[in-house]
PDB file of C-alpha atoms and ligand atoms in Angstrom:
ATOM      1  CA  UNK A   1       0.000   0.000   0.000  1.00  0.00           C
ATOM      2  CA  UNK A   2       1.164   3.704  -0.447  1.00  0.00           C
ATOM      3  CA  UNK A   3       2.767   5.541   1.885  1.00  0.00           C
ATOM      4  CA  UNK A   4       0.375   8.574   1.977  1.00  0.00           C
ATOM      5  CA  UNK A   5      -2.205   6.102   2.496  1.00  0.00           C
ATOM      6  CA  UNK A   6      -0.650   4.136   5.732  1.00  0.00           C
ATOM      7  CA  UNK A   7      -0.251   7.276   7.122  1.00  0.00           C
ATOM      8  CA  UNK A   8      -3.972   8.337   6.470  1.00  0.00           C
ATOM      9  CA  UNK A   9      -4.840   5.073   8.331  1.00  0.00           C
ATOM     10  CA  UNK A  10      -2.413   5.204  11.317  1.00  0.00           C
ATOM     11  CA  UNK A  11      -3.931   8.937  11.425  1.00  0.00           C
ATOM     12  CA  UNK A  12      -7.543   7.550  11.564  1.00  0.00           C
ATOM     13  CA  UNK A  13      -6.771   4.736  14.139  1.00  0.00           C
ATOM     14  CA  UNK A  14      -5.272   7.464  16.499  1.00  0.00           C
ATOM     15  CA  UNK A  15      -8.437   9.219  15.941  1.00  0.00           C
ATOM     16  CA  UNK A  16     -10.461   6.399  16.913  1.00  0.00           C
ATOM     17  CA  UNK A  17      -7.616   5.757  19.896  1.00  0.00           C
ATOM     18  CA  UNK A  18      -8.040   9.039  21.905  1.00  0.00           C
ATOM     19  CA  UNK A  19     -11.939   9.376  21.083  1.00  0.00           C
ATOM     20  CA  UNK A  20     -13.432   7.434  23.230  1.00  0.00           C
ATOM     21  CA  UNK A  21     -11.401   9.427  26.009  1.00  0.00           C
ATOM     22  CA  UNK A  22     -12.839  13.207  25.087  1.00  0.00           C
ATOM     23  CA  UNK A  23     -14.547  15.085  26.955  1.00  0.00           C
ATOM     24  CA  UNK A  24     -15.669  19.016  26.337  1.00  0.00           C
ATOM     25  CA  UNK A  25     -12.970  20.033  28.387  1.00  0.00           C
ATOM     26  CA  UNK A  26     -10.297  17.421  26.846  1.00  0.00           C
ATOM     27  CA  UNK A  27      -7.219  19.384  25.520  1.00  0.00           C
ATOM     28  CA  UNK A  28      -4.635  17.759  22.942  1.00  0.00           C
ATOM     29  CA  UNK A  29      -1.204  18.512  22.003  1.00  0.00           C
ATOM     30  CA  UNK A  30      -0.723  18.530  18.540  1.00  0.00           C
ATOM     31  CA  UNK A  31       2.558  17.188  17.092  1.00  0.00           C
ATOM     32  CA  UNK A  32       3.966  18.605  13.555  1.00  0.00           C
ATOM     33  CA  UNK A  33       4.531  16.853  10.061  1.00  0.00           C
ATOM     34  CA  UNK A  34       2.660  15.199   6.993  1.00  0.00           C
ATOM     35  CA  UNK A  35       1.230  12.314   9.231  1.00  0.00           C
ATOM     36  CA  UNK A  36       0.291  14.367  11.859  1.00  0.00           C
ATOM     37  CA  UNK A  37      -1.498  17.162   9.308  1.00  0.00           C
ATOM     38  CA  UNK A  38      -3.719  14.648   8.353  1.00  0.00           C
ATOM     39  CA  UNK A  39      -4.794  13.768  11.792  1.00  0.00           C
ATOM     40  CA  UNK A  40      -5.530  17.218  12.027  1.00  0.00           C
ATOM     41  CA  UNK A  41      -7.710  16.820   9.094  1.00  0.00           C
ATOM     42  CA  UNK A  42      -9.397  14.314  10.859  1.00  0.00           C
ATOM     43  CA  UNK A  43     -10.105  15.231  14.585  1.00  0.00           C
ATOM     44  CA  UNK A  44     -11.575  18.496  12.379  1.00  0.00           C
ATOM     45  CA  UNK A  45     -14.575  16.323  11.907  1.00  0.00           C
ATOM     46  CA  UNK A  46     -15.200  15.894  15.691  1.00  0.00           C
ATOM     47  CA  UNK A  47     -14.163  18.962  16.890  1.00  0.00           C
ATOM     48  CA  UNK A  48     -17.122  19.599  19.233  1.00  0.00           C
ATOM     49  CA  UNK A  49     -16.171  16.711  21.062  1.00  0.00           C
ATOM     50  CA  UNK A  50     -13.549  18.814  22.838  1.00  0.00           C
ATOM     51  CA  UNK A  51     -12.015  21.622  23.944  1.00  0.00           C
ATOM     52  CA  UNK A  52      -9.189  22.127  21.922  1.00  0.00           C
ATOM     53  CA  UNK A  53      -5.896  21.682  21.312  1.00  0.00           C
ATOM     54  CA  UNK A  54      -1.227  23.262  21.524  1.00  0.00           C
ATOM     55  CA  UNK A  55       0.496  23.128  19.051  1.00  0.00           C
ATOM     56  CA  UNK A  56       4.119  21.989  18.491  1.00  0.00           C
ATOM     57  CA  UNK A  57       4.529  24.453  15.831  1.00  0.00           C
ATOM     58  CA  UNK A  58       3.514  27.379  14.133  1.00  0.00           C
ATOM     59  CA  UNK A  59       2.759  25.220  10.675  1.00  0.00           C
ATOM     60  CA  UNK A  60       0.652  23.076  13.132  1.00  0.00           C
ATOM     61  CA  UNK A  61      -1.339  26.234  14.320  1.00  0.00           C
ATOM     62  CA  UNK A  62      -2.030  27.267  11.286  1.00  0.00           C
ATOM     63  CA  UNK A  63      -3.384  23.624  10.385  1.00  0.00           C
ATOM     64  CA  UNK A  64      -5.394  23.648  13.514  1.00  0.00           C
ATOM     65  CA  UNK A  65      -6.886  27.429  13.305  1.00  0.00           C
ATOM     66  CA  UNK A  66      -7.764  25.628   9.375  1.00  0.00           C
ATOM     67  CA  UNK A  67      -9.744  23.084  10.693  1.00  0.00           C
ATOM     68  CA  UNK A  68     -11.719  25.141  13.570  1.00  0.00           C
ATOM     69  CA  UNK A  69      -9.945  23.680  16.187  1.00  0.00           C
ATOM     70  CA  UNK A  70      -9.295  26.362  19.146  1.00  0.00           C
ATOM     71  CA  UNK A  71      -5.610  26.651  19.554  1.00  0.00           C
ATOM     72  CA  UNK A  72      -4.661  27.631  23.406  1.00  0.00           C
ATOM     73  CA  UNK A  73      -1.091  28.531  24.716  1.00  0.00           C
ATOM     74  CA  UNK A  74      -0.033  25.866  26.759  1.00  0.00           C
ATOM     75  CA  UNK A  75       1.105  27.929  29.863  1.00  0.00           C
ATOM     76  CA  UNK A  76      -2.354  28.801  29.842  1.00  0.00           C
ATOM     77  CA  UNK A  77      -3.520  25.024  30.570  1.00  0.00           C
ATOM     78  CA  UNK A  78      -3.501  23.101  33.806  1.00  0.00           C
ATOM     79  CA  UNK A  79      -3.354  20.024  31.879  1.00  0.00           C
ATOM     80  CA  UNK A  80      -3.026  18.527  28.203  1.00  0.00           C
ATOM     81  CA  UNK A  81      -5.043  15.358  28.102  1.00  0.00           C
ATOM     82  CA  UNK A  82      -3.010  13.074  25.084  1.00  0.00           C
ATOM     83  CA  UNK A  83      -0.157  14.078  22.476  1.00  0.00           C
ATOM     84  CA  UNK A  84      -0.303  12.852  19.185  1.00  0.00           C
ATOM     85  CA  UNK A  85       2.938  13.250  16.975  1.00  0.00           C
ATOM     86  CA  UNK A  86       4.561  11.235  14.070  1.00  0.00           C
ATOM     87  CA  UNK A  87       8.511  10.608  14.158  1.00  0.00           C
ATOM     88  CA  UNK A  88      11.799   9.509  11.793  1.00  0.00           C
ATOM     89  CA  UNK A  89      12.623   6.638  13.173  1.00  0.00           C
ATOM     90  CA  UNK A  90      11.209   4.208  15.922  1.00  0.00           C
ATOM     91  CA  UNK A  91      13.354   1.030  18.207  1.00  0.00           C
ATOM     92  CA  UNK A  92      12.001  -1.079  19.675  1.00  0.00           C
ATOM     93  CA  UNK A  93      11.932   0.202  22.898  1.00  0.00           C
ATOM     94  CA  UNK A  94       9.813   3.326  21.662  1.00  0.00           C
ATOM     95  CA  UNK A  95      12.520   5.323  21.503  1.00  0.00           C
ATOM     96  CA  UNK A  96      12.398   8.317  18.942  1.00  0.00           C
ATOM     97  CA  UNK A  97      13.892  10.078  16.560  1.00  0.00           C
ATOM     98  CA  UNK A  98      11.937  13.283  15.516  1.00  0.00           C
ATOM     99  CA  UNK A  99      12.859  16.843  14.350  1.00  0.00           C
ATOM    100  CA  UNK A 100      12.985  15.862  10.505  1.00  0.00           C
ATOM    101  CA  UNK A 101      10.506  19.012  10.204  1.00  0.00           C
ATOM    102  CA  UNK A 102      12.558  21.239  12.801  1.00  0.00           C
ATOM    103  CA  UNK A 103      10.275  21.292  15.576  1.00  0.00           C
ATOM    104  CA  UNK A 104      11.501  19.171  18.140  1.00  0.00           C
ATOM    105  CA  UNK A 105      11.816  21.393  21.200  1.00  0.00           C
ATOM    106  CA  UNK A 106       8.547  22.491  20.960  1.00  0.00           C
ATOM    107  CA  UNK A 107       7.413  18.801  20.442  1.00  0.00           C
ATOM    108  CA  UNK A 108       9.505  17.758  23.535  1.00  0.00           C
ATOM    109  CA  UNK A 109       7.516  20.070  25.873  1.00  0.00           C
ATOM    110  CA  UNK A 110       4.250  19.495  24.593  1.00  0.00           C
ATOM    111  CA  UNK A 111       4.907  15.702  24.769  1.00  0.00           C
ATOM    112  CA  UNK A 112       6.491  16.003  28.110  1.00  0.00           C
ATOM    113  CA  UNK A 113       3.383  18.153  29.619  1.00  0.00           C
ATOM    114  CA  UNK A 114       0.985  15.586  28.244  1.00  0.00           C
ATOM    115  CA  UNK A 115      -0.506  12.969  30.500  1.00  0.00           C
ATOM    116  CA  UNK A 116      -0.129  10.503  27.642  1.00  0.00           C
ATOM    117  CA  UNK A 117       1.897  10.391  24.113  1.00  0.00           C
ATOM    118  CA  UNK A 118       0.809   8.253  21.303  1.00  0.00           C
ATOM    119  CA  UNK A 119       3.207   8.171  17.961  1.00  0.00           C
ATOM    120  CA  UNK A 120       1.880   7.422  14.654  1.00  0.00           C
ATOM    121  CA  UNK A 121       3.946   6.082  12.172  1.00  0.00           C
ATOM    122  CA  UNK A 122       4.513   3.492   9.133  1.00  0.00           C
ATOM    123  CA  UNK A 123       6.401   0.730   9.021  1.00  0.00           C
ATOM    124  CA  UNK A 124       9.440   2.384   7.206  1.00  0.00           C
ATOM    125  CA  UNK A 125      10.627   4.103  10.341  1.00  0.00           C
ATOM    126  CA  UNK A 126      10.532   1.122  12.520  1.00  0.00           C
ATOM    127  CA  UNK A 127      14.212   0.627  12.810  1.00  0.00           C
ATOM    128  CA  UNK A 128      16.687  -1.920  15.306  1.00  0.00           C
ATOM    129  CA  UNK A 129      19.056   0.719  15.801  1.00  0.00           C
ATOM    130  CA  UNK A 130      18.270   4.733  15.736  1.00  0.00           C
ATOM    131  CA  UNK A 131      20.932   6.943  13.542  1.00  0.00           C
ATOM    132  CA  UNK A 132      20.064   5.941  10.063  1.00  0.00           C
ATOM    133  CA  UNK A 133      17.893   8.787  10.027  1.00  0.00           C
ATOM    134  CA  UNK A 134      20.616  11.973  10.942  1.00  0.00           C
ATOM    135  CA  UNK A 135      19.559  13.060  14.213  1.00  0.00           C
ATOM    136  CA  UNK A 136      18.606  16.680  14.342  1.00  0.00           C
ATOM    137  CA  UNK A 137      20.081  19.094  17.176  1.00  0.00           C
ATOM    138  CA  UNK A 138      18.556  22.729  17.677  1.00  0.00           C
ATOM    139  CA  UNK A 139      21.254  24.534  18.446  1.00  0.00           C
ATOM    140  CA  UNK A 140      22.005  28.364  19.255  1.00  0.00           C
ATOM    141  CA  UNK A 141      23.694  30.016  16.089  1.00  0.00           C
ATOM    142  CA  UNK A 142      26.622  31.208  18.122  1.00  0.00           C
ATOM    143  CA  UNK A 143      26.718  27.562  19.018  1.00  0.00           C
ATOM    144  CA  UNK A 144      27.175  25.955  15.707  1.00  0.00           C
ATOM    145  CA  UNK A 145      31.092  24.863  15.171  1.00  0.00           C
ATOM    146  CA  UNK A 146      31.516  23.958  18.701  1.00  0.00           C
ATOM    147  CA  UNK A 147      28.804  21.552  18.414  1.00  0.00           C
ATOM    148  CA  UNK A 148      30.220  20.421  15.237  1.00  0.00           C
ATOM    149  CA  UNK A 149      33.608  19.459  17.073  1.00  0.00           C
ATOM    150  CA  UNK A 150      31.692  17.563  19.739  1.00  0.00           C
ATOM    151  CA  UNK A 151      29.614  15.816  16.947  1.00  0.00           C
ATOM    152  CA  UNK A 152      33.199  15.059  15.388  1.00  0.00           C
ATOM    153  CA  UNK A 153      34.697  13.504  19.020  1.00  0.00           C
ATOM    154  CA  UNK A 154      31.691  10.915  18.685  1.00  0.00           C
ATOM    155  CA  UNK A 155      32.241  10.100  15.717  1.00  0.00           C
ATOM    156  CA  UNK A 156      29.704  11.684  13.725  1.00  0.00           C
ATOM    157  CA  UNK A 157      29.826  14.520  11.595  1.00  0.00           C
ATOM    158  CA  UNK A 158      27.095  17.812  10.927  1.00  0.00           C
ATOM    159  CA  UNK A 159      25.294  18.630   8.189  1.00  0.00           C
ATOM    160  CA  UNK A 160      23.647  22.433   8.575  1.00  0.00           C
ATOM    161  CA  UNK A 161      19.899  23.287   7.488  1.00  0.00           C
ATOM    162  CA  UNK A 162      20.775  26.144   4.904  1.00  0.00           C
ATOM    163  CA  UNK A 163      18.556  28.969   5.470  1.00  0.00           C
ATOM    164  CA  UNK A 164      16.019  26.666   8.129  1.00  0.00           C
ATOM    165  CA  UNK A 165      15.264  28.872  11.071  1.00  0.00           C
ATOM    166  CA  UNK A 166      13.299  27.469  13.673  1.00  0.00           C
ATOM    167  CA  UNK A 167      10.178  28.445  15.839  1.00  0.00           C
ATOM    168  CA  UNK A 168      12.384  29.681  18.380  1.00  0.00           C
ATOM    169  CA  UNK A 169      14.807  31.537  16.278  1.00  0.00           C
ATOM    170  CA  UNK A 170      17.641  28.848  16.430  1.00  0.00           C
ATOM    171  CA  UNK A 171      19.691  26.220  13.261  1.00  0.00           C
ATOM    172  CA  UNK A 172      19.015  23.095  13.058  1.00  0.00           C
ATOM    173  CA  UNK A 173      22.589  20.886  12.806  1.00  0.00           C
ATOM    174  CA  UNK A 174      21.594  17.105  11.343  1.00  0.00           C
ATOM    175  CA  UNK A 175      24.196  14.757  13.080  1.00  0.00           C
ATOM    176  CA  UNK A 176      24.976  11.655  10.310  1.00  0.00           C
ATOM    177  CA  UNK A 177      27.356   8.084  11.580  1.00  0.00           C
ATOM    178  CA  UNK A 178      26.304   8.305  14.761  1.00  0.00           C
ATOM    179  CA  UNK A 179      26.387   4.936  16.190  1.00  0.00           C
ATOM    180  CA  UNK A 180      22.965   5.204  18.914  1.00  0.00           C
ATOM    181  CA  UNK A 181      23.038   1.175  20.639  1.00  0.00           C
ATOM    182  CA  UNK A 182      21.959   3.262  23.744  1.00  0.00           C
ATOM    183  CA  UNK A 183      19.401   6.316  23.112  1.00  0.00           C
ATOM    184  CA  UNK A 184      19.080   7.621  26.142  1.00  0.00           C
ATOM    185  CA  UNK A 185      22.890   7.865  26.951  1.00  0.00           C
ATOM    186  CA  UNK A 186      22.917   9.816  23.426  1.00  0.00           C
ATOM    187  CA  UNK A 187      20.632  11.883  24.338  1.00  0.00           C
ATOM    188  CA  UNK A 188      22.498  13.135  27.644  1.00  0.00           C
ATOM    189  CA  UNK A 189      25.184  13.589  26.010  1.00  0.00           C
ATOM    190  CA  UNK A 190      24.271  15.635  23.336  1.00  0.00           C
ATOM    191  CA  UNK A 191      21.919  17.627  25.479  1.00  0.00           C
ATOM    192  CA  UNK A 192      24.688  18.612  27.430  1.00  0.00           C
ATOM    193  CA  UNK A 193      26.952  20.126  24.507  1.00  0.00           C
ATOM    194  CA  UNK A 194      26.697  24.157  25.395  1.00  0.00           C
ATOM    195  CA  UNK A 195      24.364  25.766  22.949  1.00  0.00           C
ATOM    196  CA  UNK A 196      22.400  22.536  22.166  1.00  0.00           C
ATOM    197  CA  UNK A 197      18.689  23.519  23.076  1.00  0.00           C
ATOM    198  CA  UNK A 198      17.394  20.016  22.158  1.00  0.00           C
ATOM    199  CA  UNK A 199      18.642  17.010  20.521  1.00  0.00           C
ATOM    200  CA  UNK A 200      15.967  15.183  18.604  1.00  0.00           C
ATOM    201  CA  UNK A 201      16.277  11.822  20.562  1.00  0.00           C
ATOM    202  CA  UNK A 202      13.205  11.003  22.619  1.00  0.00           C
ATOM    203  CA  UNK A 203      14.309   8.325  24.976  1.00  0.00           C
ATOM    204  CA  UNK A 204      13.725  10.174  28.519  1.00  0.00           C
ATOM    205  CA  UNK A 205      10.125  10.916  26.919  1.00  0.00           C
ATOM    206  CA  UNK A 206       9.011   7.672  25.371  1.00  0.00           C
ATOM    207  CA  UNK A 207       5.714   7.361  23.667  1.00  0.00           C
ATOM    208  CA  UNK A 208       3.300   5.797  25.735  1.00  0.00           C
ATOM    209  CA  UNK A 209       1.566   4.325  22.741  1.00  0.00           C
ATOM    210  CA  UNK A 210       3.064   3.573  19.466  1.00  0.00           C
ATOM    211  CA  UNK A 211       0.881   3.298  16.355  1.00  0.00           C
ATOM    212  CA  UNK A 212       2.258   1.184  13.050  1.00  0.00           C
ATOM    213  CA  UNK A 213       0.544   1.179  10.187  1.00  0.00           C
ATOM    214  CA  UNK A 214       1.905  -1.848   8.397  1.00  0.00           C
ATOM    215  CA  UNK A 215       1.875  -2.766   5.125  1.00  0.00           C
ATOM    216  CA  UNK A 216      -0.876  -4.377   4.151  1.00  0.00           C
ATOM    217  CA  UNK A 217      -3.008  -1.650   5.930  1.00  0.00           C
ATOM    218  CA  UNK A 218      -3.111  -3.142   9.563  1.00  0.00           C
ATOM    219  CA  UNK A 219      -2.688  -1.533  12.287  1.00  0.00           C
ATOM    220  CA  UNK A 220       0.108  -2.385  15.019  1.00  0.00           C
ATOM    221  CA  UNK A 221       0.032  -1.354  18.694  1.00  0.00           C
ATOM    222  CA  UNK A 222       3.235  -1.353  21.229  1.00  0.00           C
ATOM    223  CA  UNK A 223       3.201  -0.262  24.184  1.00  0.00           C
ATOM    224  CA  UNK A 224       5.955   1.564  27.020  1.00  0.00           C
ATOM    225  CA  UNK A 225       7.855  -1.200  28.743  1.00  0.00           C
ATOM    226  CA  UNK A 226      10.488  -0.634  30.706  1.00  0.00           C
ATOM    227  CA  UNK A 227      14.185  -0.876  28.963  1.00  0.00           C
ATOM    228  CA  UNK A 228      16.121  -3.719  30.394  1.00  0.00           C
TER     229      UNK A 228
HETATM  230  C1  5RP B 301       8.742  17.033  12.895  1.00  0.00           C
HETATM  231  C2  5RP B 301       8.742  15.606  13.304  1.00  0.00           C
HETATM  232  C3  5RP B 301       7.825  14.689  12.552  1.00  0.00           C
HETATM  233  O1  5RP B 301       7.023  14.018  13.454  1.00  0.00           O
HETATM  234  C4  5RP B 301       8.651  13.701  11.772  1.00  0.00           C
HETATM  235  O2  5RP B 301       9.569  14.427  10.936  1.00  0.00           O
HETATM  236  C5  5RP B 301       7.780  12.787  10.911  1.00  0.00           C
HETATM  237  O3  5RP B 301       7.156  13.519   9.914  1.00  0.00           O
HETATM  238  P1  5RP B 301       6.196  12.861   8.831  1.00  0.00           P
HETATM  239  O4  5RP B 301       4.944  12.490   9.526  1.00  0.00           O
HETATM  240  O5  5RP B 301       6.020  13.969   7.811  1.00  0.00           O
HETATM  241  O6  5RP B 301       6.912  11.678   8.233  1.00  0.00           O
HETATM  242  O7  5RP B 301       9.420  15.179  14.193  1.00  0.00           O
HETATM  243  O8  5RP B 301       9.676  17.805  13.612  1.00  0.00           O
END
């Protein structure tokens, strides 16, 4: 099956996932991509069954204010009831890779204030190991060649998004040859590189829920375990 169309189903069954949850005053967080656009499109259709939604993203807020869904600021919210986001690349341990569309800080705090995070994606970005997919870093501008060094000592090296500015004003570096057998040790580490504001890696903040659409149309469900 096409790819467009595996991720209109995984959209749908994440739909059909959170509904039976909503109430008027449910509140979603809103992740940012071409998967996640059309579950946009489709929680349009019930939008009376709740209150309304964040957004990750400007481009998301603009898709939400597009489909009459009220968009609130989340320091305005006591609570967000469920993220829903896509991602790169998926272990099998949940852990992420996300940021391919430059939004991953803002998709790190609206997944981390969540009560609950389900990821949608196909089967293509189930992976064994993450780092296929170049792992993006937001990082300060003034920033930039000293992460590239520290990228360098790893064993990586940077690619930098030309002309990409981000939400918050920032570059986005793309780290390639990164070797990731432990995510969440990654994840520290880059983190903690001066001038990084987030590294892409979601490890610490695991989906809770992780939605494959396979392909021959099914739909496959994992859940959180704990990594042994
Ligand atoms: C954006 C993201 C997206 O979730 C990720 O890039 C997947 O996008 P798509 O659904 O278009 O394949 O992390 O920053």
């Amino acid at each position: 099956m096409d790819i467009d169309k595996l991720k209109a189903l995984v959209a749908e069954a994440a739909v059909t996932e959170i509904r039976s949850n909503l109430t008027p005053n449910s509140v979603l967080g809103i992740g940012t991509g071409s998967t996640t656009n059309i579950f946009i499109e489709r929680l349009g259709t019930i939008k009376e069954e709740f209150e309304g939604a964040v957004a990750s993203s400007k481009a998301s807020e603009k898709k939400l204010i597009e489909a009459g869904i009220r968009v609130y600021d989340i320091n305005s919210l006591k609570k967000i009831d469920v993220y829903v986001d896509g991602a790169d690349e998926a272990d099998r341990n949940l852990c992420l890779t996300k940021g391919g569309g430059g939004a991953l800080t803002r998709e790190k705090i609206v997944s981390s204030a969540a009560e609950k995070f389900i990821c949608i994606i196909d089967y293509t970005k189930e992976v064994e190991t993450l780092g296929k997919f170049p792992i993006p870093i937001e990082v300060i501008p003034m920033a930039m060649s000293l992460v590239e060094k520290r990228i360098h000592l790893m064993g990586g090296f940077v690619t930098h998004r030309e002309g990409f500015i981000t939400d918050n004003g920032n570059i986005i570096l793309d780290a390639h040859n990164l070797d990731i057998p432990n995510p969440l040790m990654i994840e520290d580490l880059i983190n903690g590189i001066p001038g990084v504001v987030t590294v892409g890696l979601f490890a610490k903040e695991r989906p809770d829920l992780l939605l494959i659409a396979m392909p021959d149309g099914k739909i496959q469900t994992k859940q959180q375990h704990v990594i042994s």
